[in-house]
Short mmCIF file of C-alpha atoms in Angstrom, two decimals:
data_model
loop_
_atom_site.label_atom_id
_atom_site.label_comp_id
_atom_site.label_asym_id
_atom_site.label_seq_id
_atom_site.Cartn_x
_atom_site.Cartn_y
_atom_site.Cartn_z
CA GLN A 1206 11.03 79.51 118.47
CA VAL A 1207 12.99 78.71 121.63
CA GLN A 1208 13.11 81.02 124.61
CA LEU A 1209 16.14 80.71 126.88
CA VAL A 1210 16.52 82.19 130.36
CA GLU A 1211 19.81 81.97 132.22
CA SER A 1212 20.24 82.18 135.98
CA GLY A 1213 22.81 81.39 138.62
CA GLY A 1214 25.41 84.04 138.00
CA GLY A 1215 26.93 86.13 140.74
CA LEU A 1216 30.05 87.18 142.57
CA VAL A 1217 32.43 84.48 143.76
CA LEU A 1218 35.96 84.32 145.09
CA ALA A 1219 38.69 82.77 142.99
CA GLY A 1220 38.71 79.01 143.47
CA GLY A 1221 34.99 78.93 144.11
CA SER A 1222 32.14 77.40 142.14
CA LEU A 1223 28.93 78.46 140.46
CA ARG A 1224 26.23 76.55 138.63
CA LEU A 1225 24.50 78.31 135.78
CA SER A 1226 21.09 77.19 134.58
CA CYS A 1227 19.42 77.76 131.23
CA ALA A 1228 15.69 77.10 131.22
CA ALA A 1229 14.21 76.57 127.78
CA SER A 1230 10.64 76.94 126.64
CA GLY A 1231 8.88 76.69 123.33
CA HIS A 1232 10.76 73.64 122.14
CA ALA A 1233 12.63 70.78 123.77
CA VAL A 1234 16.37 71.19 124.21
CA ILE A 1235 16.86 67.69 122.84
CA ASN A 1236 16.09 69.13 119.41
CA TYR A 1237 19.13 71.42 119.50
CA ALA A 1238 22.81 71.58 120.15
CA MET A 1239 23.06 73.63 123.33
CA GLY A 1240 26.00 75.87 124.02
CA TRP A 1241 27.42 78.25 126.56
CA PHE A 1242 29.34 81.32 125.48
CA ARG A 1243 30.79 84.24 127.38
CA GLN A 1244 31.72 87.83 126.69
CA ALA A 1245 34.04 89.92 128.80
CA PRO A 1246 34.12 93.73 128.54
CA GLY A 1247 35.94 94.84 125.41
CA LYS A 1248 36.23 91.31 124.07
CA GLU A 1249 34.38 89.24 121.51
CA ARG A 1250 31.93 86.57 122.50
CA GLU A 1251 33.76 83.29 122.92
CA PHE A 1252 32.81 79.63 123.01
CA VAL A 1253 32.80 77.92 126.40
CA ALA A 1254 31.07 74.56 126.06
CA THR A 1255 28.51 72.69 124.00
CA LYS A 1256 26.49 69.53 124.26
CA SER A 1257 25.52 67.88 121.02
CA ARG A 1258 21.90 67.51 119.98
CA SER A 1259 22.08 63.77 120.60
CA GLY A 1260 23.45 64.44 124.04
CA ALA A 1261 26.24 61.96 123.44
CA SER A 1262 29.06 64.45 123.02
CA THR A 1263 30.38 67.47 124.84
CA PHE A 1264 33.09 69.91 123.81
CA TYR A 1265 34.92 72.54 125.83
CA ALA A 1266 37.19 75.49 125.23
CA ASP A 1267 40.73 74.70 126.32
CA SER A 1268 40.55 77.48 128.90
CA VAL A 1269 37.73 75.76 130.83
CA LYS A 1270 38.43 72.08 130.18
CA ASP A 1271 38.55 70.02 133.38
CA ARG A 1272 36.95 72.88 135.33
CA PHE A 1273 33.55 73.35 133.69
CA THR A 1274 30.91 70.74 132.94
CA ILE A 1275 27.89 71.14 130.67
CA SER A 1276 24.88 68.93 131.30
CA ARG A 1277 21.29 68.65 130.21
CA ASP A 1278 18.13 67.67 132.09
CA ASN A 1279 15.69 66.61 129.40
CA ALA A 1280 12.74 66.31 131.74
CA ALA A 1281 13.28 69.84 133.06
CA ASN A 1282 14.18 71.15 129.60
CA THR A 1283 17.17 72.83 131.20
CA VAL A 1284 20.87 72.99 130.48
CA PHE A 1285 23.48 73.58 133.16
CA LEU A 1286 27.05 74.79 133.34
CA GLN A 1287 28.88 73.71 136.47
CA MET A 1288 31.90 75.93 136.96
CA ASN A 1289 34.59 74.92 139.43
CA SER A 1290 37.99 76.36 140.32
CA LEU A 1291 36.91 79.73 139.00
CA LYS A 1292 39.54 82.27 138.03
CA PRO A 1293 39.33 86.06 137.66
CA GLU A 1294 39.72 85.59 133.89
CA ASP A 1295 36.40 83.70 133.89
CA THR A 1296 34.64 86.99 134.65
CA ALA A 1297 32.14 87.67 131.86
CA VAL A 1298 28.50 87.66 130.90
CA TYR A 1299 27.58 84.05 130.20
CA TYR A 1300 25.04 83.24 127.50
CA CYS A 1301 23.11 80.08 126.77
CA ALA A 1302 22.29 79.38 123.14
CA ALA A 1303 20.55 76.81 120.95
CA ALA A 1304 21.59 75.75 117.45
CA ASP A 1305 19.76 73.64 114.88
CA VAL A 1306 22.88 71.61 114.13
CA SER A 1307 24.47 68.50 115.60
CA TRP A 1308 26.97 70.58 117.54
CA SER A 1309 29.01 73.73 117.04
CA ARG A 1310 31.60 76.01 118.62
CA ILE A 1311 30.66 78.90 116.32
CA PRO A 1312 28.39 81.62 117.76
CA ASN A 1313 26.91 82.47 114.36
CA GLN A 1314 25.48 78.98 114.06
CA TYR A 1315 23.37 79.50 117.17
CA LYS A 1316 19.98 80.96 116.37
CA TYR A 1317 18.49 81.37 119.83
CA TRP A 1318 20.13 83.20 122.73
CA GLY A 1319 19.31 84.01 126.31
CA GLN A 1320 19.76 87.42 127.88
CA GLY A 1321 22.93 86.46 129.72
CA THR A 1322 23.95 86.23 133.36
CA GLN A 1323 26.92 88.02 134.92
CA VAL A 1324 29.69 86.01 136.53
CA THR A 1325 32.31 87.95 138.48
CA VAL A 1326 35.32 86.22 140.02
CA SER A 1327 37.38 88.23 142.47
CA LEU A 1328 40.70 87.55 144.14
#
């Protein structure tokens, strides 16, 4: 069982930056593929970024590539999402998740989820 707690969300102006954190407990994040997903009102949950279980690979949605960076601090058992050049369309609840696979973009393959943190980007 892995418990995940996100933090770092908030209100930011377009073009600004935020850094989301996902603190894990119960098991080490190095045992899982770790992903970030987001869900905007009225829309389905969508993939944002993932770091493979080995830590060697990262994958991003096209919409966030070159703006967002996923990273992992093994000692702190924490995963981060650095978000730069934020746009109003990035507004959503952001979720951290853990999957017992090498890596995945598919929400259904993630077994453990945090409660989410709201990110709002205004003009």
